[in-house]
Coordinates of N, CA and C in Angstrom, one line a residue:
M1 N 39.5 30.0 -23.7 CA 40.2 28.7 -23.9 C 40.6 28.7 -25.3
T2 N 41.6 28.6 -26.0 CA 42.2 28.7 -27.1 C 42.1 27.5 -28.0
L3 N 41.8 28.0 -29.2 CA 40.6 26.9 -30.2 C 42.2 25.7 -29.9
I4 N 43.3 25.8 -29.9 CA 44.7 24.7 -29.6 C 43.8 23.8 -28.6
I5 N 43.6 24.7 -27.2 CA 43.3 23.7 -26.4 C 41.8 22.7 -26.4
R6 N 40.6 23.4 -27.2 CA 39.6 23.2 -27.3 C 40.0 21.8 -28.2
E7 N 40.6 22.0 -29.3 CA 40.8 21.0 -30.4 C 41.4 19.5 -29.8
E8 N 42.5 19.6 -28.9 CA 43.1 18.5 -28.3 C 41.6 18.0 -27.6
I9 N 41.3 18.7 -26.5 CA 39.9 18.2 -25.9 C 39.0 17.2 -26.6
V10 N 38.7 18.0 -27.9 CA 37.5 17.2 -28.7 C 38.2 15.8 -28.8
M11 N 39.5 15.9 -29.4 CA 40.1 14.6 -29.8 C 40.8 13.3 -29.0
T12 N 40.6 14.1 -28.2 CA 40.6 13.6 -26.7 C 39.3 12.6 -26.2
V13 N 39.0 13.4 -26.0 CA 37.3 12.7 -25.7 C 36.7 11.8 -26.9
F14 N 37.1 12.0 -28.2 CA 36.6 11.1 -29.2 C 37.4 9.7 -29.4
S15 N 38.7 10.0 -29.1 CA 39.9 9.2 -29.3 C 39.0 7.9 -27.6
I16 N 38.9 8.5 -27.0 CA 38.3 7.6 -26.2 C 37.3 7.0 -26.4
A17 N 36.0 7.5 -26.8 CA 35.0 7.3 -27.4 C 34.8 5.5 -28.5
L18 N 35.9 5.9 -29.4 CA 36.5 5.2 -30.3 C 37.3 3.9 -29.8
Q19 N 37.8 3.9 -28.4 CA 39.3 3.0 -27.9 C 37.6 2.5 -27.2
S20 N 36.6 3.4 -26.4 CA 35.7 2.4 -25.7 C 34.7 1.5 -26.7
L21 N 34.4 1.8 -27.6 CA 33.3 1.4 -28.3 C 34.9 0.0 -28.9
L22 N 35.3 -0.1 -29.5 CA 36.9 -1.0 -30.1 C 36.6 -2.0 -28.7
V23 N 36.9 -1.5 -27.6 CA 37.0 -2.1 -26.9 C 36.1 -3.0 -26.5
L24 N 34.5 -2.9 -26.3 CA 33.2 -3.9 -26.6 C 33.3 -4.8 -27.5
Y25 N 33.8 -4.3 -28.5 CA 33.6 -5.1 -30.1 C 34.1 -6.3 -30.0
Y26 N 35.5 -6.1 -29.7 CA 36.7 -7.0 -29.7 C 36.3 -7.7 -28.3
T27 N 36.1 -6.9 -26.9 CA 35.7 -8.6 -26.2 C 34.7 -9.3 -26.4
F28 N 33.6 -8.5 -27.0 CA 32.6 -9.3 -27.2 C 32.8 -10.7 -28.3
S29 N 33.2 -9.8 -30.0 CA 33.2 -10.7 -30.9 C 34.5 -11.5 -30.2
G30 N 36.1 -11.9 -29.5 CA 36.8 -12.2 -29.4 C 36.1 -13.5 -28.8
S31 N 35.4 -13.6 -27.7 CA 34.7 -14.4 -26.3 C 33.9 -14.6 -27.6
A32 N 32.9 -14.5 -28.4 CA 31.9 -15.1 -29.3 C 33.7 -15.9 -29.7
K33 N 33.4 -15.9 -30.8 CA 34.9 -16.6 -31.4 C 35.2 -18.5 -30.6
I34 N 35.9 -17.7 -29.5 CA 36.3 -18.9 -28.4 C 35.5 -19.8 -27.9
A35 N 34.4 -19.2 -27.7 CA 32.7 -19.8 -27.0 C 32.4 -21.1 -28.5
G36 N 32.8 -20.4 -29.4 CA 32.3 -21.4 -31.0 C 31.0 -20.7 -30.9
V37 N 31.0 -19.5 -31.1 CA 29.6 -19.1 -31.6 C 29.3 -20.0 -33.0
K38 N 27.7 -20.0 -33.5 CA 27.4 -20.8 -34.6 C 27.7 -19.4 -35.9
Y39 N 27.5 -18.7 -35.4 CA 27.9 -16.8 -36.5 C 29.1 -17.2 -37.4
W40 N 30.1 -17.1 -36.0 CA 31.2 -17.1 -35.8 C 32.1 -18.4 -36.7
S41 N 31.3 -19.8 -36.4 CA 31.7 -21.2 -36.9 C 31.7 -21.2 -38.3
D42 N 30.7 -20.4 -38.6 CA 30.0 -20.3 -40.0 C 31.0 -19.3 -40.5
I43 N 30.7 -18.8 -40.5 CA 31.8 -17.4 -41.1 C 33.2 -17.6 -41.3
F44 N 34.1 -18.6 -40.7 CA 35.6 -19.3 -40.6 C 35.4 -20.2 -42.3
K45 N 34.4 -21.3 -41.5 CA 34.0 -22.2 -43.0 C 33.6 -21.5 -44.3
N46 N 32.6 -20.8 -43.9 CA 32.6 -19.9 -45.5 C 34.1 -19.6 -45.8
L47 N 35.3 -19.1 -44.6 CA 36.3 -18.2 -45.8 C 37.6 -19.7 -45.6
G48 N 36.7 -20.8 -45.5 CA 37.9 -22.0 -46.0 C 38.6 -21.9 -44.2
L49 N 38.9 -21.3 -43.1 CA 39.1 -21.5 -42.6 C 39.3 -22.8 -41.5
P50 N 40.4 -22.9 -40.3 CA 40.0 -24.2 -40.0 C 39.3 -24.0 -38.5
Q51 N 38.5 -24.5 -38.0 CA 38.2 -23.8 -36.7 C 39.5 -23.3 -35.5
W52 N 40.2 -24.4 -35.8 CA 40.8 -23.7 -34.2 C 41.9 -22.4 -35.0
F53 N 41.2 -21.5 -35.9 CA 42.1 -20.5 -36.1 C 41.1 -19.9 -36.1
R54 N 39.7 -20.0 -35.4 CA 38.3 -19.0 -35.2 C 39.0 -18.4 -33.5
V55 N 39.4 -19.8 -33.2 CA 40.1 -19.6 -31.6 C 41.1 -18.8 -31.5
V56 N 42.0 -18.8 -31.9 CA 43.1 -18.0 -32.0 C 43.3 -16.8 -32.4
T57 N 42.4 -16.6 -33.5 CA 41.8 -15.3 -33.6 C 40.7 -14.6 -32.8
G58 N 40.2 -15.2 -31.7 CA 39.4 -14.7 -30.3 C 40.3 -14.2 -29.4
I59 N 41.2 -15.0 -29.5 CA 42.6 -14.8 -28.3 C 43.5 -13.6 -28.8
V60 N 43.7 -13.7 -30.1 CA 44.1 -12.3 -30.8 C 43.3 -10.9 -30.4
Q61 N 42.2 -10.9 -30.7 CA 41.0 -9.9 -30.5 C 40.8 -9.8 -28.8
L62 N 40.7 -10.8 -27.9 CA 40.9 -10.3 -26.4 C 42.1 -9.5 -26.0
V63 N 43.8 -10.1 -26.3 CA 44.6 -9.7 -25.8 C 44.6 -8.3 -26.5
G64 N 44.2 -7.9 -28.0 CA 44.1 -6.6 -28.5 C 42.8 -5.8 -27.7
A65 N 41.7 -6.3 -27.1 CA 41.0 -5.2 -26.0 C 41.4 -4.8 -24.5
A66 N 42.4 -6.0 -24.5 CA 43.0 -5.9 -23.1 C 44.5 -4.6 -23.1
L67 N 44.7 -4.8 -24.1 CA 45.9 -3.9 -24.1 C 44.8 -2.4 -24.7
L68 N 43.9 -2.3 -25.2 CA 43.2 -1.2 -25.4 C 42.5 -0.5 -24.0
I69 N 42.3 -1.4 -22.8 CA 42.5 -1.6 -21.4 C 43.1 -1.2 -21.0
I70 N 44.2 -1.0 -20.9 CA 45.0 -0.2 -20.6 C 46.2 0.9 -21.1
G71 N 45.6 1.6 -22.2 CA 45.4 2.3 -22.7 C 44.9 3.5 -22.1
Y72 N 44.2 3.4 -21.1 CA 43.4 4.3 -21.0 C 43.9 5.1 -19.8
W73 N 44.8 4.1 -19.3 CA 46.0 4.9 -18.2 C 47.5 4.5 -19.2
Y74 N 48.0 4.2 -19.9 CA 49.0 4.6 -20.3 C 48.9 4.3 -22.1
V75 N 48.6 5.8 -22.7 CA 48.7 6.2 -23.7 C 49.1 5.4 -24.5
E76 N 50.0 5.7 -24.3 CA 51.0 4.9 -26.0 C 50.8 3.5 -26.2
V77 N 50.3 2.5 -25.0 CA 49.7 1.9 -25.8 C 48.9 1.1 -26.9
V78 N 48.0 2.2 -27.2 CA 47.0 2.2 -27.7 C 47.3 2.2 -29.3
A79 N 48.3 3.3 -29.1 CA 48.5 2.8 -31.1 C 49.6 0.9 -30.9
W80 N 49.8 0.9 -30.4 CA 50.4 -0.3 -30.6 C 49.3 -1.6 -30.3
A81 N 48.5 -1.6 -29.9 CA 46.7 -2.4 -29.7 C 46.1 -2.0 -30.7
C82 N 46.1 -1.0 -31.7 CA 45.7 -0.8 -33.2 C 46.5 -1.2 -33.9
I83 N 47.9 -1.2 -34.3 CA 48.9 -2.4 -34.8 C 48.3 -3.9 -34.4
W84 N 48.6 -4.1 -33.8 CA 47.9 -5.6 -33.7 C 46.3 -5.9 -33.9
L85 N 45.1 -5.3 -33.5 CA 44.5 -5.1 -34.3 C 44.2 -5.0 -35.7
G86 N 45.2 -4.8 -36.1 CA 45.2 -3.7 -37.7 C 45.5 -4.5 -38.3
V87 N 46.4 -5.5 -38.3 CA 47.0 -6.2 -38.8 C 45.6 -7.5 -39.0
T88 N 45.1 -7.7 -37.5 CA 44.2 -8.9 -38.0 C 43.0 -8.3 -38.6
M89 N 42.9 -7.6 -38.6 CA 41.8 -6.7 -39.3 C 42.3 -6.7 -40.9
L90 N 42.8 -6.5 -41.0 CA 43.4 -6.7 -42.5 C 43.3 -7.7 -42.9
L91 N 44.1 -8.7 -42.0 CA 43.9 -9.8 -42.7 C 42.4 -10.9 -42.8
A92 N 41.8 -10.0 -41.9 CA 40.2 -10.4 -42.3 C 39.6 -10.0 -43.2
C93 N 39.7 -8.8 -43.7 CA 39.6 -8.5 -44.7 C 40.1 -8.9 -46.2
L94 N 40.8 -9.4 -46.1 CA 41.8 -10.4 -47.7 C 41.3 -11.6 -47.7
A95 N 40.9 -12.2 -46.1 CA 40.1 -13.8 -46.4 C 38.9 -13.2 -47.1
H96 N 38.2 -12.2 -46.6 CA 36.6 -11.8 -47.8 C 36.9 -11.8 -48.9
F97 N 37.9 -11.2 -49.4 CA 38.3 -10.3 -50.8 C 38.9 -12.2 -51.3
R98 N 39.7 -13.3 -50.6 CA 39.8 -14.3 -51.1 C 38.7 -14.9 -51.5
V99 N 37.4 -15.2 -50.5 CA 36.3 -15.6 -51.2 C 35.3 -14.9 -51.8
K100 N 35.4 -14.1 -52.4 CA 34.4 -13.4 -52.9 C 33.6 -13.1 -52.3
D101 N 33.3 -12.9 -51.1 CA 32.3 -12.5 -49.9 C 31.4 -11.2 -50.5
P102 N 30.1 -11.0 -50.7 CA 29.7 -10.1 -50.9 C 29.6 -9.0 -50.0
I103 N 29.8 -7.7 -50.1 CA 29.8 -6.5 -49.5 C 29.3 -6.6 -48.2
S104 N 27.3 -7.7 -47.7 CA 27.1 -7.5 -46.9 C 27.4 -8.0 -45.9
K105 N 28.3 -9.4 -46.7 CA 29.4 -10.3 -45.3 C 30.9 -9.4 -45.3
S106 N 31.1 -8.8 -45.5 CA 32.2 -8.6 -45.4 C 32.7 -6.9 -44.9
A107 N 31.4 -6.2 -44.1 CA 31.2 -4.5 -44.5 C 31.6 -4.7 -42.8
A108 N 31.8 -5.7 -41.8 CA 32.2 -5.5 -40.6 C 33.6 -5.9 -40.4
A109 N 33.9 -6.4 -41.4 CA 35.7 -6.2 -40.8 C 35.8 -5.3 -41.7
F110 N 36.0 -4.5 -42.8 CA 36.1 -3.1 -43.3 C 36.0 -1.9 -42.6
V111 N 34.3 -2.1 -41.5 CA 34.7 -1.0 -40.8 C 35.4 -0.8 -39.9
F112 N 35.6 -1.9 -39.3 CA 36.0 -2.0 -38.1 C 38.1 -1.7 -38.6
T113 N 37.8 -1.9 -39.5 CA 39.3 -1.8 -39.9 C 39.5 -0.3 -39.8
V114 N 38.8 0.4 -40.4 CA 38.9 1.5 -40.9 C 39.0 2.8 -39.8
L115 N 38.2 2.1 -38.8 CA 38.0 2.6 -37.5 C 39.6 2.2 -36.4
I116 N 40.0 1.1 -36.8 CA 41.4 0.5 -35.9 C 42.3 1.8 -36.8
I117 N 42.0 1.9 -37.9 CA 43.5 2.8 -38.6 C 42.8 3.9 -37.6
T118 N 41.6 4.7 -37.9 CA 41.7 6.0 -37.4 C 42.0 6.1 -36.1
L119 N 42.3 5.7 -35.5 CA 42.2 5.2 -33.6 C 44.1 5.3 -33.8
S120 N 44.4 5.1 -34.3 CA 46.1 4.7 -34.8 C 46.6 5.3 -35.1
I121 N 45.9 6.2 -36.3 CA 46.8 7.8 -36.5 C 45.9 8.7 -35.4
I122 N 45.3 9.0 -34.9 CA 45.1 9.6 -33.6 C 46.2 9.4 -32.3
N123 N 46.5 8.6 -32.1 CA 47.6 7.6 -30.8 C 48.8 7.9 -31.9
A124 N 49.2 8.2 -32.5 CA 50.5 7.4 -33.5 C 51.6 8.5 -32.8
D125 N 51.0 9.3 -32.2 CA 52.4 9.7 -31.7 C 52.9 8.5 -30.7
G126 N 52.2 7.6 -29.7 CA 52.2 6.3 -28.6 C 53.3 5.5 -29.7
L127 N 53.3 5.6 -31.1 CA 54.6 4.9 -31.8 C 55.9 5.5 -31.6
M128 N 56.3 6.5 -31.4 CA 57.4 7.3 -30.9 C 58.9 5.9 -29.8
L129 N 59.8 6.0 -30.4 CA 60.9 5.7 -29.0 C 61.6 6.3 -28.9
P130 N 61.3 6.1 -27.2 CA 62.2 7.5 -26.8 C 64.4 6.6 -27.3
L131 N 64.8 8.1 -28.2 CA 65.7 8.0 -28.7 C 66.9 8.4 -27.1
F132 N 68.1 7.3 -26.8 CA 69.2 7.1 -25.8 C 70.2 7.9 -26.2

């Protein structure tokens, strides 16, 4: 097996593992937001955001998780799911920054932003649109 093929296999396995981690996170996080778990209600209150926005954010995350799941069969969907979730996470980082949250409260948003950006870079070729 050549080195190039091995690198492709390693990147594919890494991409699927990262994709699976993100599916789990966004499924549970989105569901908890919709369910109104106290942890998320308190965070949105601290950020000065209305509770209806927590529910909308939960729906956005569940849609993103569903797109990541579809991406197991249609790889090009992964990159678009990353854009969808990446915008959400960048806005979450900005919200934490706006209220001057300490790093302990905003670390998860920053970590998952980096993970989404990483997955989008790995799958960036899925963003190419066919030219006719």
